[in-house]
Every structure is written in C-alpha cells, then in structure tokens.
Amino acid sequence: MTEQRARIESYVAAHPGVHFSALRDALDLATGQTQYHLHRLVRRGDLHRDEFYGRTHYYPPDCPSWDRAALALARRETARDVLVYLLEHGPSPPGDVAAGVAVARSTLEHHLDHLVAHDVVRKDRDGRNRVTLELLHPVETRRVLRSVDPSLADRFVDRFVRLVDTAFEG
Amino acid sequence: MFPVPNHPVLDGLLAVGLLASGAVLALSLVAFWRRRTRSFLLVAAAFATLCAQSVVAILMLDGVLSDPVHHLIEHAFVVAQSVLVLAAVYYARTVERATEGAE
C-alpha cells in the first residue's frame, strides 16, 4: 500500500502535471487502485490536484500556481508549438505565429485564450491596435517545455482540431 | 429469413470498419467537447452516421434488418453525412468572421 503511494509520489515529482490515465498506465495500476491512492495522497497534502479545461492534472505539493497552469497547457501539442515559436522568434504578430505553427487563426486564438488567461502569453496592442504576442516569463516557459511531452491521445485530438480548422478556413 | 453468405472477409471488414469509425467518432467528440462550436458538433454528427453505417450493416448480417431496409438506411446516411459536412463548412465561415471581428 505505502509502497504504491511512494511510487505514485515519485512519478508525479518526475512528471509534474501528469494526467490520471497516463499515471495509471505508466505505473501499471488498476483504475480503482490509482483513484484510491491519489485521493489519499491529495487529502494528506502529499500531492496537488488541479483541473484545466476538463482534464485533471497531478503535481508535487510545492509546485507554484503559475507552473501548474503552464505545465498543463504545455501538454497540448499546439499550445506547445506556439510557446516554442515565441521562444525562438521573440514577440511576434498573431498572423506570423499562425503561419509559423501552420494552424488556422481560429486554432491559434483558441489556444491563446488559455495561454493569456494563465499569464503565459501577453497580447500587446500598439497605438494602431495591432497585436503582438509575447511570452510573459520566457525563462520559466523554457524550463516548463523541457519537462513535459504531450501524450499520444493529446497529440491526436490536437491534430484533428487543427485539420478541421484548416479545412474550414476560408 | 434473408440469406446472406457468411463471408469471413466481409465480417473482418465490418469489424475493422466499426473499430476505426468508432475511434474517429471518439476523436471528433473530444474535439467538439474542447471547442464547443457548432461546426465541430456537425463534424462529430457526420462521423456518428459513419459509425452507425457499420452498426446497420452488422444488424443486417445478424438478420435484425432486412436487406432493402439496410440499403435504404445506408443511402439516407450518405444524405445526412453530406448535409452535416456542408452545414459544418457554412457555420465555420460564420465563426471565422466572428473571431476576426473580435480581434
């Protein structure tokens, strides 16, 4: 029992922001068993649970609030691509980012809504109301991107949305 | 009642078709759930009819549906799919304009 809980704790420490299903599969546990241990760990304050846009993520207890949101968003492939683009190119207009990442503007705006809401990206407007996208914390963003990889299921959903958006853009 | 030759290739195709269209349907439902736009709902509905086509074919092989009824339903699904995709394209443009306006 405690051995499983220790395994879960160390896995979450190594993979902050991991999804329930990814954790269960990686540790080869049953669903009920995983739920039980996670519930106990969260209640005792040994783990932190957060929900972002319908998915539940688990973190070590000392993970700061900005990191928790950034880690969750970086697990979405397109959001991740947008962050990588902004790290490489610096502040950029949305049109350039959409073209660089090869997504429709509607796909980009959807992800920007989330990134802006959690203070990862800022939308700057100049006097002529032109928008520039900028990372609020580039150093921390680079660190977050290094520590996570989107899951296969996340990549599939992301690519499906991109495909539909691109097909309908016109 | 309606004799259908028990063909292993057809059985295999139907099984794979059901699994594949079910996976595509699941994908489109998750996509709709994330985006919550009318276009994504219509695309998911179109894929639901694709998945239902496999179900109808299997029901016919099991003798639940007659061949003429199966035939009629399959063609009705083609109409439904086309209308759903056309509607999705129409609403996509409306949403696109709304997004540009908000910019």
Coordinates of C-alpha atoms in Angstrom, one line a residue:
Chain A
M1 CA 0.0 0.0 0.0
T2 CA 2.5 2.6 1.2
E3 CA 4.9 1.3 -1.4
Q4 CA 2.4 2.1 -4.2
R5 CA 1.9 5.5 -2.8
A6 CA 5.6 6.2 -2.7
R7 CA 5.8 5.1 -6.4
I8 CA 3.0 7.5 -7.3
E9 CA 4.6 10.3 -5.4
S10 CA 7.9 9.9 -7.1
Y11 CA 6.3 9.5 -10.5
V12 CA 4.4 12.8 -10.1
A13 CA 7.6 14.5 -8.8
A14 CA 9.3 13.4 -12.0
H15 CA 6.3 14.2 -14.3
P16 CA 4.6 17.3 -12.8
G17 CA 1.2 17.9 -14.3
V18 CA 0.7 14.2 -15.4
H19 CA -2.9 13.1 -16.3
F20 CA -4.7 10.5 -14.3
S21 CA -4.7 8.0 -17.2
A22 CA -1.0 8.5 -18.0
L23 CA -0.1 7.9 -14.4
R24 CA -2.2 4.8 -14.1
D25 CA -0.7 3.3 -17.3
A26 CA 2.9 4.2 -16.5
L27 CA 2.8 2.6 -13.1
D28 CA 0.7 -0.4 -14.4
L29 CA -2.0 0.1 -11.7
A30 CA -5.8 -0.6 -11.8
T31 CA -8.1 2.4 -12.1
G32 CA -9.7 2.0 -8.7
Q33 CA -6.3 1.4 -7.0
T34 CA -5.0 4.6 -8.7
Q35 CA -8.0 6.6 -7.6
Y36 CA -7.8 5.4 -4.1
H37 CA -4.1 6.2 -3.6
L38 CA -4.4 9.6 -5.4
H39 CA -7.4 10.5 -3.2
R40 CA -5.4 9.7 0.0
L41 CA -2.3 11.5 -1.3
V42 CA -4.2 14.6 -2.2
R43 CA -6.1 14.6 1.1
R44 CA -2.9 14.3 3.1
G45 CA -1.4 17.2 1.1
D46 CA 1.4 15.0 -0.4
L47 CA 0.1 15.8 -3.9
H48 CA -1.8 18.7 -5.5
R49 CA -4.7 18.1 -7.9
D50 CA -5.8 20.8 -10.4
E51 CA -8.3 20.8 -13.3
F52 CA -7.6 22.7 -16.5
Y53 CA -10.2 22.7 -19.3
G54 CA -11.8 19.4 -18.4
R55 CA -8.6 17.4 -17.6
T56 CA -7.3 16.6 -14.2
H57 CA -3.5 17.0 -13.5
Y58 CA -1.4 16.0 -10.6
Y59 CA 1.5 17.9 -9.1
P60 CA 4.0 17.8 -6.3
P61 CA 2.7 19.9 -3.4
D62 CA 5.4 22.6 -3.8
C63 CA 4.6 23.3 -7.5
P64 CA 3.8 27.0 -7.8
S65 CA 0.4 28.0 -9.3
W66 CA 1.9 29.6 -12.5
D67 CA 3.9 26.4 -13.1
R68 CA 0.8 24.2 -12.7
A69 CA -1.2 26.0 -15.4
A70 CA 1.9 26.3 -17.7
L71 CA 2.7 22.6 -17.3
A72 CA -0.9 21.6 -18.1
L73 CA -1.1 23.8 -21.2
A74 CA 2.4 22.7 -22.4
R75 CA 0.9 19.1 -22.7
R76 CA -1.3 20.3 -25.5
E77 CA 0.7 20.0 -28.7
T78 CA -0.5 23.2 -30.5
A79 CA -0.1 25.3 -27.4
R80 CA 3.4 23.9 -27.0
D81 CA 4.2 24.7 -30.6
V82 CA 3.0 28.3 -30.1
L83 CA 5.3 28.6 -27.0
V84 CA 8.3 27.2 -28.8
Y85 CA 7.7 29.6 -31.7
L86 CA 7.6 32.6 -29.4
L87 CA 10.7 31.4 -27.6
E88 CA 12.6 31.1 -30.9
H89 CA 11.3 34.3 -32.6
G90 CA 10.6 36.6 -29.7
P91 CA 7.5 38.9 -29.6
S92 CA 5.5 38.2 -32.9
P93 CA 2.2 39.2 -34.5
P94 CA -0.5 36.5 -34.4
G95 CA -0.5 36.1 -38.2
D96 CA 3.2 35.2 -38.2
V97 CA 2.7 32.7 -35.3
A98 CA -0.3 31.0 -37.0
A99 CA 1.7 30.7 -40.3
G100 CA 4.8 29.5 -38.4
V101 CA 3.0 26.9 -36.5
A102 CA 0.8 26.1 -39.6
V103 CA -2.6 26.4 -37.9
A104 CA -5.7 28.3 -38.7
R105 CA -6.3 31.6 -36.9
S106 CA -9.2 30.1 -35.1
T107 CA -7.0 27.3 -33.7
L108 CA -4.4 29.8 -32.6
E109 CA -7.0 32.1 -30.9
H110 CA -8.5 29.1 -29.0
H111 CA -5.1 28.3 -27.5
L112 CA -4.2 31.9 -26.9
D113 CA -7.3 32.3 -24.8
H114 CA -6.0 29.7 -22.4
L115 CA -2.4 30.9 -22.5
V116 CA -3.4 34.5 -21.9
A117 CA -5.8 33.6 -19.1
H118 CA -3.0 31.9 -17.2
D119 CA -0.4 34.6 -17.7
V120 CA 1.8 32.6 -20.0
V121 CA 1.4 34.8 -23.1
R122 CA 0.5 38.5 -23.2
K123 CA -1.3 40.3 -26.1
D124 CA 0.2 43.7 -26.6
R125 CA -1.7 46.3 -28.7
D126 CA 0.1 49.3 -30.2
G127 CA -1.5 52.7 -31.0
R128 CA -2.9 51.3 -34.3
N129 CA -4.5 48.4 -32.5
R130 CA -2.0 45.9 -33.9
V131 CA -1.5 42.8 -31.7
T132 CA 1.9 41.4 -30.7
L133 CA 2.2 38.2 -28.8
E134 CA 4.8 37.9 -26.1
L135 CA 5.9 35.4 -23.5
L136 CA 5.5 36.8 -20.0
H137 CA 8.1 34.6 -18.5
P138 CA 10.5 33.2 -21.2
V139 CA 13.0 31.6 -18.8
E140 CA 10.3 29.7 -16.8
T141 CA 8.5 28.8 -20.0
R142 CA 11.6 27.2 -21.5
R143 CA 12.0 25.2 -18.2
V144 CA 8.4 24.0 -18.4
L145 CA 8.6 23.0 -22.1
R146 CA 11.7 20.9 -21.3
S147 CA 10.0 19.0 -18.6
V148 CA 6.8 17.8 -20.4
D149 CA 5.8 15.9 -23.6
P150 CA 2.2 15.7 -24.8
S151 CA 0.7 12.2 -24.7
L152 CA -0.3 10.3 -27.8
A153 CA -4.0 10.9 -27.2
D154 CA -3.4 14.6 -26.7
R155 CA -1.5 14.8 -30.0
F156 CA -4.3 13.0 -31.9
V157 CA -7.0 15.3 -30.6
D158 CA -4.9 18.4 -31.2
R159 CA -4.1 17.3 -34.8
F160 CA -7.8 16.5 -35.5
V161 CA -8.8 20.0 -34.4
R162 CA -6.1 21.6 -36.5
L163 CA -7.1 19.6 -39.5
V164 CA -10.8 20.6 -39.2
D165 CA -9.9 24.2 -38.6
T166 CA -7.6 24.3 -41.6
A167 CA -10.1 22.6 -43.8
F168 CA -12.8 25.0 -43.0
E169 CA -10.7 28.2 -43.0
G170 CA -11.6 30.3 -46.0
Chain B
M1 CA -35.0 -15.1 -43.4
F2 CA -32.8 -13.1 -45.7
P3 CA -29.9 -15.4 -46.6
V4 CA -26.6 -13.6 -46.6
P5 CA -23.5 -15.7 -47.3
N6 CA -21.3 -15.9 -44.3
H7 CA -18.1 -14.4 -45.7
P8 CA -15.1 -14.0 -43.4
V9 CA -13.7 -11.1 -45.4
L10 CA -16.9 -9.1 -45.0
D11 CA -17.1 -9.9 -41.3
G12 CA -13.5 -8.7 -40.9
L13 CA -14.1 -5.6 -42.9
L14 CA -17.2 -4.7 -40.8
A15 CA -15.3 -5.3 -37.6
V16 CA -12.4 -3.2 -38.6
G17 CA -14.8 -0.5 -40.0
L18 CA -16.7 -0.4 -36.7
L19 CA -13.5 0.0 -34.7
A20 CA -12.0 2.6 -37.0
S21 CA -15.1 4.7 -37.3
G22 CA -15.7 4.4 -33.6
A23 CA -12.2 5.8 -33.0
V24 CA -12.8 8.6 -35.4
L25 CA -16.1 9.4 -33.7
A26 CA -14.5 9.4 -30.2
L27 CA -11.8 11.8 -31.6
S28 CA -14.4 14.1 -33.1
L29 CA -16.4 14.1 -29.8
V30 CA -13.4 15.1 -27.7
A31 CA -12.6 17.8 -30.3
F32 CA -16.1 19.1 -30.0
W33 CA -16.0 19.0 -26.3
R34 CA -12.9 21.1 -26.3
R35 CA -14.1 23.7 -28.9
R36 CA -17.8 23.7 -28.3
T37 CA -18.6 25.2 -31.7
R38 CA -21.5 24.3 -34.0
S39 CA -19.0 23.2 -36.7
F40 CA -17.3 20.7 -34.5
L41 CA -20.7 19.4 -33.4
L42 CA -21.7 18.9 -37.0
V43 CA -18.5 17.1 -37.9
A44 CA -18.9 14.8 -34.9
A45 CA -22.5 14.1 -36.0
A46 CA -21.3 13.3 -39.5
F47 CA -18.8 10.8 -38.1
A48 CA -21.5 9.4 -35.9
T49 CA -23.5 8.5 -39.0
L50 CA -20.4 6.9 -40.4
C51 CA -20.1 4.7 -37.3
A52 CA -23.8 4.0 -37.5
Q53 CA -23.4 2.7 -41.0
S54 CA -21.2 -0.1 -39.7
V55 CA -23.7 -0.9 -37.0
V56 CA -26.6 -1.1 -39.5
A57 CA -24.5 -3.4 -41.7
I58 CA -23.8 -5.7 -38.8
L59 CA -27.5 -5.7 -37.8
M60 CA -28.4 -6.8 -41.3
L61 CA -25.9 -9.7 -41.2
D62 CA -27.4 -10.7 -37.9
G63 CA -30.8 -10.8 -39.5
V64 CA -32.2 -7.9 -37.4
L65 CA -32.7 -5.7 -40.5
S66 CA -33.7 -6.8 -44.0
D67 CA -31.5 -6.0 -46.9
P68 CA -33.9 -3.4 -48.5
V69 CA -34.2 -1.6 -45.2
H70 CA -30.4 -1.7 -44.7
H71 CA -30.0 -0.4 -48.3
L72 CA -32.4 2.5 -47.6
I73 CA -30.8 3.4 -44.3
E74 CA -27.3 3.4 -45.8
H75 CA -28.3 5.8 -48.6
A76 CA -30.1 8.0 -46.0
F77 CA -26.8 8.2 -44.1
V78 CA -25.0 9.4 -47.2
V79 CA -27.5 12.2 -47.5
A80 CA -27.2 13.0 -43.8
Q81 CA -23.3 13.0 -44.0
S82 CA -23.3 15.4 -46.9
V83 CA -25.7 17.8 -45.3
L84 CA -23.9 17.7 -42.0
V85 CA -20.5 18.4 -43.6
L86 CA -22.0 21.2 -45.8
A87 CA -23.6 22.8 -42.7
A88 CA -20.3 22.5 -40.8
V89 CA -18.5 24.3 -43.6
Y90 CA -21.2 27.0 -43.6
Y91 CA -21.0 27.6 -39.9
A92 CA -17.2 27.5 -39.9
R93 CA -17.2 30.6 -42.0
T94 CA -19.7 32.4 -39.7
V95 CA -17.5 31.6 -36.7
E96 CA -14.3 32.7 -38.6
R97 CA -15.9 36.1 -39.2
A98 CA -16.9 36.4 -35.6
T99 CA -13.4 35.7 -34.5
E100 CA -11.9 38.2 -36.9
G101 CA -14.4 40.8 -35.6
A102 CA -13.3 40.2 -32.0
E103 CA -9.6 40.8 -32.9

